[in-house]
Amino acid sequence: MSIPKNTGQESISKVKGKRKRPPSVAELVEGIFGSNKTALARAITLVESSNGEHLKKATEILEHCLGKKSDTVRIGITGVPGVGKSTFIETFGKTLTSKGKKVAVLAVDPTSSLSKGSILGDKTRMEELVKDPNAFIRPSPSGDSLGGVARKTRETIILCEAAGYDVILIETVGVGQSETAVHGMVDFFLLLKLAGAGDELQGMKRGIMEMADAIVINKADGDNIKPAQLAKTEFSRALHLYPPKENGWVPKVLTCSASENTGIQEIWEVIDRYMERAKQSDHFLLNRQGQNKNWLLQHIDSQIKSDFYSHPKVASLLPKVIQEVTQSKVSPFAAAEKLIQAYRQEAK
């Protein structure tokens, strides 16, 4: 007996009717303020979307959430792949939740330049923390953003703070220029290092070392305890070559074993001491104000770039101009000027 195919208009209407109506801005905001993880996750999805309607809703949500909670600690955590960032974050996060803190982890996963895909495996690597009711983990694809920092990480921070999270941990990919971008959106910057991996020599280099508020030698356990102590000494010497930070803070060097949960409490004590000192000297407030200014300017840059490439005139000219440049018929500078002029004329 043949089964009739249920493909009529009536069936389609029934399926559409059963689909859950997407929550409104007011419902999502209410959910975020009530620490509802589902509402928070949905709002972050809207923020990360490139859909115009989604971005409009995301902007409304952010306006409601902005400044909802300001007594938070934003911590950037970086280190080369293999240094144990995920294990450290899970152990560190569990230590904080045991103290009654609510912790949000924003982990940026590398996006393949070929397949455009991301593994987004941070929830898998943080098996214990993901089950903690006082923790929220949000892995995000880095996309084409600078150095692997998710394009909307700043907005996500605001949403997590509005949802009542006290500590925001931002994990970088650990390659490229992501460290610089993350440093510009956190209160405290933590650099994870390994002993015996040649990292001691990197202590003489500027850049990442100058940005760090603390350096932690991870995996200081078993036979690696002595090398970790030697690395601690070397990094401490290297830090003395740098001028003091604007706020007078002298970066600390510590050792820990995330897998054995040793040295983690001391790291939080250093961060807590730093935050107390920063708030007493107004450095905390000035840093947050400077971040808001930079976020404004960077958002303008991003918006203008997006508007430029999505402009019909530019979109129609671009393939031809690219072909002319690759065939050396036109210089890249003249081609860019041609596109910019076309954009400006249409804008007028």
mmCIF file of C-alpha atoms in Angstrom, residues 41-259:
data_model
loop_
_atom_site.group_PDB
_atom_site.id
_atom_site.type_symbol
_atom_site.label_atom_id
_atom_site.label_comp_id
_atom_site.label_asym_id
_atom_site.label_seq_id
_atom_site.Cartn_x
_atom_site.Cartn_y
_atom_site.Cartn_z
ATOM 1 C CA ALA A 41 23.024 32.458 24.146
ATOM 2 C CA ARG A 42 20.258 33.600 21.771
ATOM 3 C CA ALA A 43 21.208 37.250 22.238
ATOM 4 C CA ILE A 44 24.875 36.473 21.522
ATOM 5 C CA THR A 45 23.805 34.643 18.341
ATOM 6 C CA LEU A 46 21.987 37.803 17.215
ATOM 7 C CA VAL A 47 25.085 39.883 17.998
ATOM 8 C CA GLU A 48 27.306 37.557 15.943
ATOM 9 C CA SER A 49 24.904 37.448 12.993
ATOM 10 C CA SER A 50 25.465 39.465 9.829
ATOM 11 C CA ASN A 51 21.716 39.586 9.105
ATOM 12 C CA GLY A 52 20.420 43.167 9.129
ATOM 13 C CA GLU A 53 17.295 42.389 11.160
ATOM 14 C CA HIS A 54 19.311 40.410 13.683
ATOM 15 C CA LEU A 55 21.802 43.233 14.106
ATOM 16 C CA LYS A 56 18.975 45.701 14.662
ATOM 17 C CA LYS A 57 17.570 43.533 17.468
ATOM 18 C CA ALA A 58 21.075 43.023 18.882
ATOM 19 C CA THR A 59 21.652 46.780 19.037
ATOM 20 C CA GLU A 60 18.405 47.266 20.986
ATOM 21 C CA ILE A 61 19.373 44.515 23.428
ATOM 22 C CA LEU A 62 22.827 46.011 23.954
ATOM 23 C CA GLU A 63 21.333 49.437 24.697
ATOM 24 C CA HIS A 64 19.310 47.888 27.517
ATOM 25 C CA CYS A 65 22.279 45.911 28.841
ATOM 26 C CA LEU A 66 24.969 48.595 28.666
ATOM 27 C CA GLY A 67 26.203 49.575 32.112
ATOM 28 C CA LYS A 68 23.925 47.096 33.875
ATOM 29 C CA LYS A 69 26.847 45.674 35.855
ATOM 30 C CA SER A 70 30.202 47.460 36.208
ATOM 31 C CA ASP A 71 31.863 45.717 39.177
ATOM 32 C CA THR A 72 33.200 42.923 36.984
ATOM 33 C CA VAL A 73 36.678 41.638 36.209
ATOM 34 C CA ARG A 74 37.609 41.113 32.568
ATOM 35 C CA ILE A 75 40.630 38.819 32.211
ATOM 36 C CA GLY A 76 42.416 38.080 28.946
ATOM 37 C CA ILE A 77 44.257 34.755 28.806
ATOM 38 C CA THR A 78 46.736 33.946 26.071
ATOM 39 C CA GLY A 79 49.593 31.590 25.275
ATOM 40 C CA VAL A 80 50.896 29.505 22.416
ATOM 41 C CA PRO A 81 48.903 26.413 21.349
ATOM 42 C CA GLY A 82 49.762 23.525 23.672
ATOM 43 C CA VAL A 83 50.424 25.677 26.733
ATOM 44 C CA GLY A 84 47.261 24.310 28.357
ATOM 45 C CA LYS A 85 44.889 27.266 28.125
ATOM 46 C CA SER A 86 41.675 25.226 28.221
ATOM 47 C CA THR A 87 42.793 23.106 31.189
ATOM 48 C CA PHE A 88 43.943 26.220 33.015
ATOM 49 C CA ILE A 89 40.681 28.068 32.343
ATOM 50 C CA GLU A 90 38.607 25.118 33.555
ATOM 51 C CA THR A 91 40.593 24.774 36.793
ATOM 52 C CA PHE A 92 40.710 28.532 37.318
ATOM 53 C CA GLY A 93 36.992 28.846 36.571
ATOM 54 C CA LYS A 94 36.097 26.076 39.030
ATOM 55 C CA THR A 95 38.195 27.796 41.700
ATOM 56 C CA LEU A 96 36.240 31.025 41.151
ATOM 57 C CA THR A 97 32.806 29.386 41.144
ATOM 58 C CA SER A 98 33.710 27.624 44.415
ATOM 59 C CA LYS A 99 34.120 31.130 45.864
ATOM 60 C CA GLY A 100 30.597 32.053 44.755
ATOM 61 C CA LYS A 101 31.680 33.894 41.609
ATOM 62 C CA LYS A 102 29.756 33.613 38.358
ATOM 63 C CA VAL A 103 32.170 33.006 35.484
ATOM 64 C CA ALA A 104 31.691 33.497 31.741
ATOM 65 C CA VAL A 105 34.269 32.046 29.344
ATOM 66 C CA LEU A 106 34.484 33.538 25.860
ATOM 67 C CA ALA A 107 36.742 31.236 23.886
ATOM 68 C CA VAL A 108 37.647 32.136 20.324
ATOM 69 C CA ASP A 109 38.260 29.165 18.022
ATOM 70 C CA PRO A 110 40.361 29.493 14.848
ATOM 71 C CA THR A 111 38.399 29.552 11.614
ATOM 72 C CA SER A 112 39.841 27.714 8.633
ATOM 73 C CA SER A 113 40.720 30.060 5.797
ATOM 74 C CA LEU A 114 39.884 27.245 3.354
ATOM 75 C CA SER A 115 36.737 25.559 4.646
ATOM 76 C CA LYS A 116 35.578 28.551 6.762
ATOM 77 C CA GLY A 117 34.755 26.036 9.514
ATOM 78 C CA SER A 118 35.623 25.966 13.217
ATOM 79 C CA ILE A 119 35.782 23.037 15.633
ATOM 80 C CA LEU A 120 34.314 24.999 18.575
ATOM 81 C CA GLY A 121 35.549 22.316 20.952
ATOM 82 C CA ASP A 122 36.009 24.347 24.136
ATOM 83 C CA LYS A 123 32.888 22.915 25.744
ATOM 84 C CA THR A 124 34.268 19.431 25.098
ATOM 85 C CA ARG A 125 37.637 20.299 26.622
ATOM 86 C CA MET A 126 36.055 21.896 29.716
ATOM 87 C CA GLU A 127 33.881 18.955 30.766
ATOM 88 C CA GLU A 128 33.555 19.930 34.437
ATOM 89 C CA LEU A 129 33.157 23.683 34.052
ATOM 90 C CA VAL A 130 30.452 23.341 31.408
ATOM 91 C CA LYS A 131 28.273 21.499 33.953
ATOM 92 C CA ASP A 132 28.768 24.179 36.615
ATOM 93 C CA PRO A 133 25.536 26.200 37.107
ATOM 94 C CA ASN A 134 27.606 29.317 37.852
ATOM 95 C CA ALA A 135 29.590 29.094 34.613
ATOM 96 C CA PHE A 136 28.757 29.965 31.019
ATOM 97 C CA ILE A 137 31.017 28.929 28.139
ATOM 98 C CA ARG A 138 30.607 30.454 24.704
ATOM 99 C CA PRO A 139 32.948 29.251 21.955
ATOM 100 C CA SER A 140 32.874 31.520 18.920
ATOM 101 C CA PRO A 141 34.481 31.205 15.473
ATOM 102 C CA SER A 142 37.163 33.823 14.893
ATOM 103 C CA GLY A 143 36.064 34.361 11.296
ATOM 104 C CA ASP A 144 38.177 36.854 9.378
ATOM 105 C CA SER A 145 38.713 39.164 12.344
ATOM 106 C CA LEU A 146 42.145 40.365 13.391
ATOM 107 C CA GLY A 147 44.319 37.640 14.835
ATOM 108 C CA GLY A 148 41.412 35.400 15.745
ATOM 109 C CA VAL A 149 39.451 37.668 18.065
ATOM 110 C CA ALA A 150 35.753 37.215 17.411
ATOM 111 C CA ARG A 151 34.260 40.283 15.750
ATOM 112 C CA LYS A 152 31.619 40.724 18.429
ATOM 113 C CA THR A 153 33.538 39.762 21.561
ATOM 114 C CA ARG A 154 33.098 43.238 23.061
ATOM 115 C CA GLU A 155 29.334 43.131 22.737
ATOM 116 C CA THR A 156 29.272 39.621 24.170
ATOM 117 C CA ILE A 157 31.145 40.878 27.250
ATOM 118 C CA ILE A 158 28.387 43.454 27.841
ATOM 119 C CA LEU A 159 25.676 40.799 27.568
ATOM 120 C CA CYS A 160 27.455 38.431 29.965
ATOM 121 C CA GLU A 161 27.924 41.201 32.514
ATOM 122 C CA ALA A 162 24.239 42.135 32.249
ATOM 123 C CA ALA A 163 23.400 38.463 32.913
ATOM 124 C CA GLY A 164 25.159 38.770 36.273
ATOM 125 C CA TYR A 165 28.551 37.206 35.551
ATOM 126 C CA ASP A 166 31.278 38.590 37.831
ATOM 127 C CA VAL A 167 34.376 37.367 35.992
ATOM 128 C CA ILE A 168 34.722 37.306 32.206
ATOM 129 C CA LEU A 169 37.558 35.125 30.899
ATOM 130 C CA ILE A 170 38.556 35.761 27.284
ATOM 131 C CA GLU A 171 40.758 33.099 25.732
ATOM 132 C CA THR A 172 42.681 34.005 22.592
ATOM 133 C CA VAL A 173 43.690 31.657 19.804
ATOM 134 C CA GLY A 174 47.303 32.307 20.778
ATOM 135 C CA VAL A 175 48.516 33.236 17.307
ATOM 136 C CA GLY A 176 48.642 36.374 15.208
ATOM 137 C CA GLN A 177 47.647 39.734 16.661
ATOM 138 C CA SER A 178 44.783 38.486 18.839
ATOM 139 C CA GLU A 179 46.709 39.328 21.993
ATOM 140 C CA THR A 180 46.785 43.033 21.118
ATOM 141 C CA ALA A 181 43.058 43.085 20.404
ATOM 142 C CA VAL A 182 42.162 41.234 23.626
ATOM 143 C CA HIS A 183 44.486 43.452 25.682
ATOM 144 C CA GLY A 184 42.349 46.393 24.558
ATOM 145 C CA MET A 185 39.164 44.930 26.045
ATOM 146 C CA VAL A 186 40.224 43.540 29.429
ATOM 147 C CA ASP A 187 41.228 44.770 32.891
ATOM 148 C CA PHE A 188 43.942 42.168 33.484
ATOM 149 C CA PHE A 189 46.092 40.360 30.908
ATOM 150 C CA LEU A 190 47.484 36.933 31.773
ATOM 151 C CA LEU A 191 50.215 35.270 29.727
ATOM 152 C CA LEU A 192 50.677 31.490 30.023
ATOM 153 C CA LYS A 193 54.125 30.070 29.344
ATOM 154 C CA LEU A 194 55.864 26.692 29.377
ATOM 155 C CA ALA A 195 59.254 25.832 30.862
ATOM 156 C CA GLY A 196 61.842 24.252 28.625
ATOM 157 C CA ALA A 197 60.088 25.247 25.407
ATOM 158 C CA GLY A 198 62.428 28.098 24.472
ATOM 159 C CA ASP A 199 59.941 30.583 25.888
ATOM 160 C CA GLU A 200 62.532 31.997 28.303
ATOM 161 C CA LEU A 201 64.310 33.634 25.383
ATOM 162 C CA GLN A 202 61.070 35.272 24.319
ATOM 163 C CA GLY A 203 61.181 37.146 27.617
ATOM 164 C CA MET A 204 63.696 39.508 26.074
ATOM 165 C CA LYS A 205 61.245 40.507 23.361
ATOM 166 C CA ARG A 206 58.845 43.397 23.690
ATOM 167 C CA GLY A 207 55.191 43.362 22.649
ATOM 168 C CA ILE A 208 53.440 40.517 24.400
ATOM 169 C CA MET A 209 55.678 40.738 27.480
ATOM 170 C CA GLU A 210 54.975 44.437 27.886
ATOM 171 C CA MET A 211 51.224 43.824 27.772
ATOM 172 C CA ALA A 212 51.219 41.091 30.421
ATOM 173 C CA ASP A 213 50.114 41.958 33.959
ATOM 174 C CA ALA A 214 51.165 38.493 35.106
ATOM 175 C CA ILE A 215 53.104 35.613 33.578
ATOM 176 C CA VAL A 216 52.208 32.087 34.660
ATOM 177 C CA ILE A 217 54.460 29.098 34.005
ATOM 178 C CA ASN A 218 51.934 26.280 33.547
ATOM 179 C CA LYS A 219 52.481 22.510 33.891
ATOM 180 C CA ALA A 220 54.772 22.980 36.913
ATOM 181 C CA ASP A 221 54.351 19.413 38.148
ATOM 182 C CA GLY A 222 56.367 16.180 38.389
ATOM 183 C CA ASP A 223 59.784 16.422 36.771
ATOM 184 C CA ASN A 224 58.885 19.831 35.410
ATOM 185 C CA ILE A 225 58.796 21.621 38.796
ATOM 186 C CA LYS A 226 62.486 22.569 38.787
ATOM 187 C CA PRO A 227 62.516 23.785 35.126
ATOM 188 C CA ALA A 228 59.390 25.839 35.903
ATOM 189 C CA GLN A 229 61.144 27.523 38.835
ATOM 190 C CA LEU A 230 64.154 28.297 36.617
ATOM 191 C CA ALA A 231 61.822 29.745 33.960
ATOM 192 C CA LYS A 232 60.157 31.873 36.642
ATOM 193 C CA THR A 233 63.559 33.327 37.569
ATOM 194 C CA GLU A 234 64.433 34.052 33.938
ATOM 195 C CA PHE A 235 61.131 35.810 33.229
ATOM 196 C CA SER A 236 61.405 37.843 36.435
ATOM 197 C CA ARG A 237 64.829 39.079 35.322
ATOM 198 C CA ALA A 238 63.513 39.937 31.870
ATOM 199 C CA LEU A 239 60.620 41.969 33.305
ATOM 200 C CA HIS A 240 63.051 44.159 35.236
ATOM 201 C CA LEU A 241 64.408 45.414 31.881
ATOM 202 C CA TYR A 242 61.067 47.032 31.054
ATOM 203 C CA PRO A 243 59.916 50.411 32.341
ATOM 204 C CA PRO A 244 57.116 50.285 34.958
ATOM 205 C CA LYS A 245 53.534 50.381 33.717
ATOM 206 C CA GLU A 246 51.542 53.619 33.757
ATOM 207 C CA ASN A 247 49.629 52.499 36.827
ATOM 208 C CA GLY A 248 52.842 51.572 38.653
ATOM 209 C CA TRP A 249 52.054 47.855 38.647
ATOM 210 C CA VAL A 250 55.020 45.494 38.464
ATOM 211 C CA PRO A 251 54.020 42.301 36.568
ATOM 212 C CA LYS A 252 54.217 39.145 38.641
ATOM 213 C CA VAL A 253 55.628 35.766 37.584
ATOM 214 C CA LEU A 254 54.025 32.655 39.068
ATOM 215 C CA THR A 255 53.997 28.907 38.510
ATOM 216 C CA CYS A 256 51.037 26.550 38.526
ATOM 217 C CA SER A 257 49.795 23.149 37.498
ATOM 218 C CA ALA A 258 46.289 23.366 36.111
ATOM 219 C CA SER A 259 46.004 19.577 35.924
#
